[in-house]
Coordinates of C-alpha atoms in Angstrom, one line a residue:
Chain A
X191 CA -0.1 -0.7 -0.3
X192 CA 1.0 3.4 -1.0
X193 CA 1.3 6.6 0.9
X194 CA 0.3 8.5 -1.5
X195 CA -1.5 6.6 -4.7
X196 CA -1.8 9.8 -7.7
X197 CA 0.3 12.0 -7.6
X198 CA 0.5 15.4 -9.7
X199 CA 4.4 16.8 -9.5
X200 CA 4.2 20.1 -8.7
X201 CA 7.3 22.2 -10.2
X202 CA 6.4 25.4 -11.4
X203 CA 5.3 24.8 -14.6
X204 CA 1.7 26.5 -15.0
X205 CA -1.7 24.7 -15.6
X206 CA -1.7 22.7 -12.3
X207 CA -5.3 23.6 -12.5
X208 CA -6.7 22.1 -15.5
X209 CA -5.1 18.3 -14.7
X210 CA -6.9 18.7 -11.2
X211 CA -10.1 19.3 -12.5
X212 CA -9.9 17.1 -14.9
X213 CA -9.1 14.2 -12.6
X214 CA -12.1 15.6 -10.0
X215 CA -14.6 15.6 -12.7
X216 CA -13.2 11.5 -13.4
X217 CA -13.2 11.0 -9.2
X218 CA -9.2 10.5 -9.4
X219 CA -8.4 10.7 -5.6
X220 CA -4.7 12.8 -6.7
X221 CA -2.3 15.1 -4.1
X222 CA -0.7 18.3 -5.8
X223 CA 3.1 18.0 -4.4
X224 CA 6.3 19.3 -5.2
X225 CA 8.2 17.9 -2.3
X226 CA 10.6 14.9 -3.6
X227 CA 9.6 12.5 -0.3
X228 CA 6.2 12.7 -1.2
X229 CA 6.6 12.4 -5.3
X230 CA 9.3 9.3 -4.1
X231 CA 6.0 7.3 -2.8
X232 CA 3.4 7.8 -5.6
X233 CA 2.1 5.3 -6.8
X234 CA 2.1 6.5 -9.8
X235 CA 2.6 10.1 -11.2
X236 CA 1.5 12.8 -13.8
X237 CA 3.8 15.5 -15.0
X238 CA 1.9 18.8 -16.2
X239 CA 2.1 21.6 -17.4
X240 CA 3.0 24.8 -20.1
X241 CA 6.6 25.7 -19.5
X242 CA 10.1 25.9 -20.7
X243 CA 12.3 23.0 -21.2
X244 CA 15.6 24.5 -18.7
X245 CA 13.0 26.2 -16.3
X246 CA 11.1 23.7 -16.0
X247 CA 14.3 21.4 -15.1
X248 CA 16.0 24.0 -13.2
X249 CA 13.2 23.6 -10.5
X250 CA 13.1 19.7 -10.8
X251 CA 17.0 19.6 -10.0
X252 CA 16.6 21.7 -7.8
X253 CA 14.0 20.3 -5.8
X254 CA 15.2 16.7 -6.6
X255 CA 12.6 16.3 -8.4
X256 CA 14.2 14.8 -10.8
X257 CA 15.3 12.1 -8.5
X258 CA 12.2 11.1 -7.3
X259 CA 11.1 10.9 -10.4
X260 CA 13.7 8.3 -11.7
X261 CA 12.7 6.5 -8.2
X262 CA 9.2 6.6 -9.3
X263 CA 10.2 5.1 -12.8
X264 CA 12.5 2.6 -12.3
X265 CA 10.7 0.7 -9.8
X266 CA 7.1 0.6 -12.7
X267 CA 6.0 2.8 -11.1
X268 CA 3.2 4.5 -13.9
X269 CA 4.1 8.0 -15.0
X270 CA 1.9 10.4 -17.6
X271 CA 4.6 13.5 -18.3
X272 CA 1.4 15.8 -20.1
X273 CA 3.4 18.8 -23.3
X274 CA 6.3 20.1 -21.5
X275 CA 6.3 16.7 -19.1
X276 CA 6.1 15.0 -22.7
X277 CA 9.0 16.7 -23.7
X278 CA 10.9 16.1 -20.5
X279 CA 11.2 12.5 -20.7
X280 CA 13.8 12.4 -23.2
X281 CA 17.6 13.4 -23.1
X282 CA 17.7 16.1 -24.6
X283 CA 15.5 20.0 -25.6
X284 CA 16.4 21.7 -28.2
X285 CA 14.9 24.9 -26.2
X286 CA 17.9 26.8 -24.4
X287 CA 19.8 23.8 -25.2
X288 CA 18.9 21.9 -22.1
X289 CA 19.0 18.3 -20.9
X290 CA 16.2 16.9 -19.7
X291 CA 15.8 13.6 -17.8
X292 CA 16.3 11.5 -19.4
X293 CA 13.8 8.1 -18.6
X294 CA 13.3 7.3 -22.5
X295 CA 16.0 7.6 -25.4
X296 CA 16.0 10.9 -28.0
X297 CA 15.3 14.6 -28.0
X298 CA 13.3 17.4 -28.4
X299 CA 13.4 20.0 -31.4
X300 CA 12.1 23.3 -32.9
X301 CA 9.2 23.2 -35.5
X302 CA 10.2 24.1 -38.7
X303 CA 10.4 27.2 -40.7
X304 CA 7.5 27.6 -42.8
X305 CA 5.6 29.5 -45.1
X306 CA 2.1 29.3 -43.3
X307 CA 2.6 27.2 -40.8
X308 CA 2.2 29.1 -37.3
X309 CA 4.3 28.7 -34.4
X310 CA 3.6 27.3 -31.3
X311 CA 1.1 25.0 -32.6
X312 CA -1.9 25.8 -31.0
X313 CA -5.4 24.0 -31.6
X314 CA -7.6 21.2 -32.4
X315 CA -5.3 18.8 -34.5
X316 CA -5.3 14.6 -35.5
X317 CA -4.1 12.2 -33.5
X318 CA -3.2 8.8 -35.5
X319 CA -2.5 5.6 -33.4
X320 CA 0.1 3.5 -35.8
X321 CA -0.7 0.6 -33.2
X322 CA -3.6 0.1 -30.7
X323 CA -2.8 0.5 -27.2
X324 CA -4.3 1.0 -23.8
X325 CA -4.0 4.5 -23.7
X326 CA -6.2 5.5 -26.6
X327 CA -9.2 2.6 -25.3
X328 CA -12.3 3.7 -26.6
X329 CA -11.0 6.5 -28.7
X330 CA -11.0 6.7 -32.8
X331 CA -7.3 7.1 -34.7
X332 CA -7.4 10.1 -36.0
X333 CA -9.7 11.8 -33.3
X334 CA -9.1 15.6 -32.3
X335 CA -6.7 16.3 -29.0
X336 CA -5.5 20.3 -28.2
X337 CA -2.1 21.0 -28.5
X338 CA 0.3 24.3 -27.7
X339 CA 3.9 23.6 -27.9
X340 CA 6.7 25.3 -30.2
X341 CA 8.7 22.0 -29.7
X342 CA 7.7 18.8 -30.4
X343 CA 9.4 15.5 -29.3
X344 CA 12.0 13.2 -31.4
X345 CA 11.8 9.6 -29.6
X346 CA 14.8 7.5 -30.5
X347 CA 12.9 3.9 -30.4
X348 CA 10.1 4.0 -33.0
X349 CA 8.7 0.8 -31.7
X350 CA 7.3 3.4 -27.9
X351 CA 5.2 5.5 -30.6
X352 CA 2.2 5.2 -30.6
X353 CA 0.5 7.9 -31.8
X354 CA 1.2 10.5 -34.6
X355 CA 0.7 14.3 -35.2
X356 CA 0.7 16.5 -38.6
X357 CA 1.9 19.7 -38.6
X358 CA 4.4 21.1 -41.2
X359 CA 6.3 17.7 -40.1
X360 CA 5.1 14.1 -39.0
X361 CA 5.5 14.3 -35.2
X362 CA 5.1 11.7 -32.3
X363 CA 2.6 13.0 -30.0
X364 CA 2.2 9.6 -27.9
X365 CA 4.8 7.4 -26.8
X366 CA 4.8 4.8 -24.4
X367 CA 7.6 2.7 -23.0
X368 CA 6.8 -0.4 -20.2
X369 CA 5.7 2.0 -17.0
X370 CA 6.0 5.6 -18.6
X371 CA 3.8 7.7 -21.3
X372 CA 3.6 11.0 -23.0
X373 CA 1.4 12.7 -24.9
X374 CA 2.4 16.3 -26.5
X375 CA -1.8 17.3 -26.1
X376 CA -3.3 17.9 -23.7
X377 CA -5.5 15.5 -22.6
X378 CA -7.2 18.2 -19.7
X379 CA -8.5 20.3 -21.9
X380 CA -9.0 18.0 -25.4
X381 CA -13.5 16.9 -24.4
X382 CA -14.4 13.7 -24.1
X383 CA -12.1 11.8 -25.7
X384 CA -8.8 13.7 -24.0
X385 CA -11.3 12.7 -19.9
X386 CA -10.9 9.2 -21.3
X387 CA -7.4 9.9 -22.5
X388 CA -6.5 10.0 -18.4
X389 CA -9.2 7.6 -17.4
X390 CA -7.7 5.1 -19.4
X391 CA -3.9 6.1 -17.7
X392 CA -6.2 5.5 -14.3
X393 CA -7.4 2.1 -15.2
X394 CA -3.8 0.7 -16.8
Chain B
X210 CA -5.3 17.8 -39.9
X211 CA -5.2 21.2 -38.2
X212 CA -8.6 22.4 -37.2
X213 CA -10.1 25.6 -37.7
X214 CA -11.2 26.5 -34.6
X215 CA -14.6 28.3 -33.5
X216 CA -14.8 30.3 -30.4
X217 CA -17.7 31.4 -28.9
X218 CA -17.7 34.9 -27.4
X219 CA -19.6 35.0 -24.0
X220 CA -19.8 39.2 -22.8
X221 CA -20.0 39.1 -19.0
X222 CA -21.7 41.6 -17.0
X223 CA -21.4 41.3 -13.2
X224 CA -21.7 37.1 -13.3
X225 CA -24.3 37.8 -16.2
X226 CA -23.4 37.1 -20.1
X227 CA -24.7 39.8 -22.0
X228 CA -24.4 40.9 -25.7
X229 CA -24.7 44.4 -27.4
X230 CA -24.5 46.0 -30.8
X231 CA -21.2 47.7 -31.4
X232 CA -20.7 47.7 -28.1
X233 CA -23.5 49.4 -26.7
X234 CA -27.6 48.5 -25.5
X235 CA -26.4 45.5 -22.9
X236 CA -28.8 43.3 -22.6
X237 CA -28.8 39.7 -19.9
X238 CA -28.9 36.1 -21.6
X239 CA -28.6 34.2 -19.7
X240 CA -25.7 32.3 -16.6
X241 CA -21.9 32.2 -18.5
X242 CA -21.3 29.1 -17.1
X243 CA -24.5 26.9 -18.0
X244 CA -24.1 29.0 -21.9
X245 CA -20.5 27.4 -21.3
X246 CA -22.0 23.9 -20.2
X247 CA -23.8 23.9 -23.5
X248 CA -21.3 24.5 -26.5
X249 CA -19.3 22.3 -24.1
X250 CA -21.2 19.6 -24.6
X251 CA -22.5 21.2 -28.7
X252 CA -18.5 20.3 -29.1
X253 CA -17.3 24.2 -29.1
X254 CA -13.4 24.3 -29.6
X255 CA -12.5 27.1 -27.5
X256 CA -14.4 30.0 -25.3
X257 CA -13.4 33.5 -24.3
X258 CA -15.2 35.4 -21.9
X259 CA -14.6 39.3 -21.8
X260 CA -15.5 40.7 -18.5
X261 CA -17.1 44.3 -19.2
X262 CA -18.0 45.4 -15.9
X263 CA -13.8 45.0 -14.9
X264 CA -14.5 47.6 -11.6
X265 CA -12.1 46.0 -9.1
X266 CA -14.3 45.4 -6.6
X267 CA -16.4 43.4 -9.4
X268 CA -13.2 41.2 -11.0
X269 CA -14.2 38.5 -7.7
X270 CA -17.6 37.8 -9.3
X271 CA -15.7 37.0 -12.8
X272 CA -13.5 34.8 -11.0
X273 CA -16.0 32.5 -9.3
X274 CA -17.9 32.2 -12.7
X275 CA -13.4 31.7 -14.2
X276 CA -13.3 29.2 -11.8
X277 CA -16.8 27.4 -11.9
X278 CA -16.5 27.0 -15.4
X279 CA -12.4 25.5 -15.2
X280 CA -14.8 22.6 -13.2
X281 CA -17.0 21.5 -15.6
X282 CA -15.4 22.7 -18.8
X283 CA -12.5 20.7 -20.2
X284 CA -11.1 22.6 -23.2
X285 CA -9.5 26.2 -23.1
X286 CA -10.6 29.1 -22.7
X287 CA -9.8 32.5 -22.3
X288 CA -10.2 36.2 -19.9
X289 CA -9.8 39.0 -21.2
X290 CA -11.8 42.9 -19.8
X291 CA -9.7 45.6 -17.5
X292 CA -6.4 43.6 -17.2
X293 CA -3.9 45.2 -17.3
X294 CA -1.0 44.0 -15.1
X295 CA 0.7 40.5 -14.6
X296 CA -1.7 40.0 -11.2
X297 CA -4.6 40.6 -13.0
X298 CA -3.5 38.0 -15.3
X299 CA -2.4 35.3 -12.2
X300 CA -5.6 35.9 -10.5
X301 CA -7.4 34.2 -13.6
X302 CA -5.3 31.4 -14.9
X303 CA -5.1 30.3 -11.3
X304 CA -8.8 30.7 -11.3
X305 CA -8.1 27.9 -14.1
X306 CA -8.3 30.0 -17.3
X307 CA -5.4 28.7 -20.1
X308 CA -4.9 32.6 -21.4
X309 CA -5.7 36.0 -20.5
X310 CA -6.3 38.5 -23.1
X311 CA -5.9 42.5 -22.5
X312 CA -6.4 45.4 -24.7
X313 CA -7.0 48.5 -23.5
X314 CA -4.5 48.2 -21.1
X315 CA -1.8 46.8 -23.1
X316 CA -1.6 49.7 -25.4
X317 CA -0.7 52.2 -22.5
X318 CA 1.2 49.6 -21.1
X319 CA 2.5 47.6 -24.0
X320 CA 4.9 45.6 -21.2
X321 CA 2.2 43.9 -20.0
X322 CA 2.4 42.1 -22.7
X323 CA 6.7 41.0 -21.9
X324 CA 5.6 40.4 -18.5
X325 CA 2.6 38.3 -19.1
X326 CA 5.6 36.5 -21.5
X327 CA 7.9 35.9 -19.5
X328 CA 6.0 34.9 -16.2
X329 CA 3.0 32.4 -17.9
X330 CA 4.4 32.5 -21.4
X331 CA 3.5 33.8 -24.2
X332 CA 0.7 30.8 -25.9
X333 CA -0.7 32.4 -22.4
X334 CA -1.0 36.0 -23.4
X335 CA -3.5 37.2 -25.9
X336 CA -3.5 40.8 -27.6
X337 CA -7.5 41.4 -28.4
X338 CA -7.3 44.5 -30.8
X339 CA -10.6 46.3 -31.7
X340 CA -9.5 48.5 -35.0
X341 CA -11.6 51.3 -37.3
X342 CA -10.9 51.3 -40.9
X343 CA -9.2 54.6 -41.0
X344 CA -7.4 55.0 -44.9
X345 CA -5.3 58.1 -43.3
X346 CA -3.3 55.6 -41.3
X347 CA -0.4 53.3 -43.5
X348 CA -2.2 49.8 -43.8
X349 CA -6.1 51.6 -43.4
X350 CA -6.9 50.4 -39.8
X351 CA -6.9 52.2 -36.6
X352 CA -6.2 50.6 -33.3
X353 CA -9.5 51.9 -30.6
X354 CA -9.3 51.2 -27.3
X355 CA -11.6 51.5 -24.3
X356 CA -14.1 49.1 -25.7
X357 CA -14.2 51.3 -28.8
X358 CA -14.5 54.0 -27.1
X359 CA -10.6 55.7 -27.6
X360 CA -8.7 56.3 -30.7
X361 CA -5.5 55.9 -30.5
X362 CA -2.3 56.7 -32.3
X363 CA -1.8 53.5 -33.5
X364 CA -1.9 51.4 -37.3
X365 CA -3.8 47.8 -37.4
X366 CA -1.2 46.4 -38.5
X367 CA 2.1 47.5 -37.2
X368 CA 0.3 47.3 -33.6
X369 CA -0.3 43.3 -34.4
X370 CA 4.3 43.1 -35.7
X371 CA 5.0 44.7 -32.3
X372 CA 2.7 42.7 -29.8
X373 CA 4.3 39.3 -31.8
X374 CA 7.2 40.8 -30.6
X375 CA 6.7 41.4 -27.3
X376 CA 5.6 38.1 -27.3
X377 CA 1.5 37.6 -27.5
X378 CA 0.9 34.1 -29.0
X379 CA -2.1 35.5 -30.3
X380 CA -4.2 38.2 -31.7
X381 CA -8.0 37.8 -31.0
X382 CA -8.7 40.9 -34.1
X383 CA -11.8 42.7 -33.5
X384 CA -13.8 45.0 -36.3
X385 CA -15.5 47.5 -34.8
X386 CA -17.2 48.1 -38.4
X387 CA -18.3 44.6 -38.4
X388 CA -18.8 44.0 -35.1
X389 CA -22.5 43.3 -34.0
X390 CA -23.9 43.7 -37.5
X391 CA -23.9 39.5 -38.8
X392 CA -23.0 41.2 -41.8
X393 CA -19.9 39.4 -42.3
X394 CA -16.6 39.3 -40.7
X395 CA -14.2 42.5 -41.6
X396 CA -12.5 39.9 -44.6
X397 CA -9.5 42.7 -45.5
X398 CA -8.0 43.8 -42.6
X399 CA -8.1 39.9 -40.9
X400 CA -6.4 38.6 -43.8
X401 CA -3.3 41.6 -43.7
X402 CA -2.7 40.9 -40.5
X403 CA -3.1 37.1 -40.7
X404 CA -0.5 37.2 -43.4
X405 CA 1.3 39.8 -41.3
X406 CA 1.7 37.5 -38.1
X407 CA 3.2 34.3 -36.5
X408 CA 1.4 33.6 -34.7
X409 CA -2.8 32.4 -34.8
X410 CA -5.6 35.0 -35.6
X411 CA -8.6 35.1 -34.6
X412 CA -11.3 36.8 -36.4
X413 CA -14.1 38.4 -34.6
X414 CA -16.5 40.9 -35.0
X415 CA -19.7 40.5 -37.7
X416 CA -20.3 36.7 -37.7
X417 CA -24.2 36.2 -38.7
X418 CA -24.5 33.5 -40.7
X419 CA -21.8 29.6 -41.8
X420 CA -21.3 31.0 -44.7
X421 CA -18.7 34.3 -42.8
X422 CA -16.9 31.8 -41.0
X423 CA -15.8 30.2 -44.2
X424 CA -14.7 32.6 -45.9
X425 CA -12.6 34.7 -42.8
X426 CA -11.3 31.5 -43.1
X427 CA -11.2 30.5 -46.9
X428 CA -10.9 33.8 -47.9
X429 CA -8.7 35.7 -45.4
X430 CA -7.0 32.9 -43.6
X431 CA -8.4 33.0 -40.0
X432 CA -6.2 30.4 -37.6
X433 CA -9.9 30.9 -35.4
X434 CA -13.4 32.3 -35.5
X435 CA -14.9 34.0 -33.0
X436 CA -18.8 33.5 -32.7
X437 CA -21.8 35.1 -30.4
X438 CA -25.1 36.2 -31.8
X439 CA -25.2 33.8 -34.1
X440 CA -25.5 30.4 -31.4
X441 CA -26.3 32.7 -28.6
X442 CA -30.0 33.6 -29.5
X443 CA -30.7 29.5 -31.0
X444 CA -30.8 30.5 -35.2
X445 CA -27.3 28.8 -35.7
X446 CA -26.0 25.4 -33.8
X447 CA -22.4 24.3 -33.1
X448 CA -22.9 21.6 -35.2
X449 CA -24.6 23.1 -37.6
X450 CA -22.2 25.3 -38.0
X451 CA -19.5 22.6 -38.2
X452 CA -21.3 20.2 -40.8
X453 CA -21.3 23.3 -43.4
X454 CA -17.8 24.2 -42.9
X455 CA -16.8 20.9 -43.1
X456 CA -19.5 19.6 -46.6
X457 CA -17.4 23.0 -47.7
X458 CA -14.2 21.2 -46.9
X459 CA -12.8 23.6 -44.3
X460 CA -11.3 21.4 -41.6
X461 CA -12.8 21.1 -38.1
X462 CA -12.7 19.5 -35.1
X463 CA -16.4 16.8 -35.8
X464 CA -15.8 14.7 -32.9
X465 CA -18.5 13.9 -31.2
X466 CA -21.0 15.6 -33.8
X467 CA -23.6 13.6 -35.5
X468 CA -23.2 13.9 -39.6
X469 CA -26.7 14.6 -39.8
X470 CA -28.7 16.8 -37.9

């Protein structure tokens, strides 16, 4: 029995409130914490966030949350990274040349400058599932999710890619390996399908 | 495929939704939280709430509306009206909004865009701009503030570019000439600004029929379109508008919307 089951990790990355209200609506019991001791003991963690990679990593390291999260992942606790939380699980971000958590191999790169392609990628876009995955149970391939980001993840292990999205380039909008799940979009702001995805994560 | 967004705008005065024509003659049309929930269930992509009272003592009422909306609506929404400082921005964001919209106060103090973007990220900071046709301006459009009452010396195109440089993540472009007419968006200024900036542009003012949305997406390159009266009074519905746009080849989010009425 874990002291605390679900911990939403508070590392000053904004939009915590949206994740909280979505979890409350789903009836998920959670605590919000930035305390590495609480995170370390979590049954599962949600790492939300809208933010800038270097600033986020700074807070995670300063508080020892990077190591606490690593412990959770290494002992098999389900981990859901959302938006910047998705990008941080890879090794490196081009956003201010930042070394990130490195739970999975890969990097985060900026959208190319293309005529007519507005950055940030902000709005609803189709998420094409490349294989069946429990995270997308009950969600049709191509369903729209809400995105807000200027950088996108490039996981090195192609077999970890669960879904892709096209925005100037085709990128991995959801990837997963073992107990680690990462989505570039915001399920907490993606209407009924977004709530379903969160529910799926908590049912794993 | 990347979708064009349909955003419903709710003007909120003392906790009630109101609607006026050319910023005048507002009447109450309902509870903003109830209305927001209905639009959410119908498949709207985003919402924006403008606090048109925006006096200091009534700001709390709006914060309460924002918090109640955040508890039941799982799509992005923005809040504007009287936002003049990063403290104002923080209050709205903490209550659960994704974005804050600055308008008159950003003209008076452009640094608020930069400070807000630095603290909360560009994606949070929306520049609302009201423009009026004026052939004496370089772009042909002048920025007006204070709900259309006060003309400024700012050229619309120049201000849009400056706001982008300062860190605004999106522009809501409202044409005073078209606002409340229900005769269609101002396509010329929308296209001009949408092509001139690298951030999304939301067209506002003048929507009365689904064809107007098609025109502003297809011809004026808007990324999103703001609507109000055409749905507030039940003339059109969100699913009806989206079905029409989809049939015209405009990419819109159809999830949860039956293909026929």
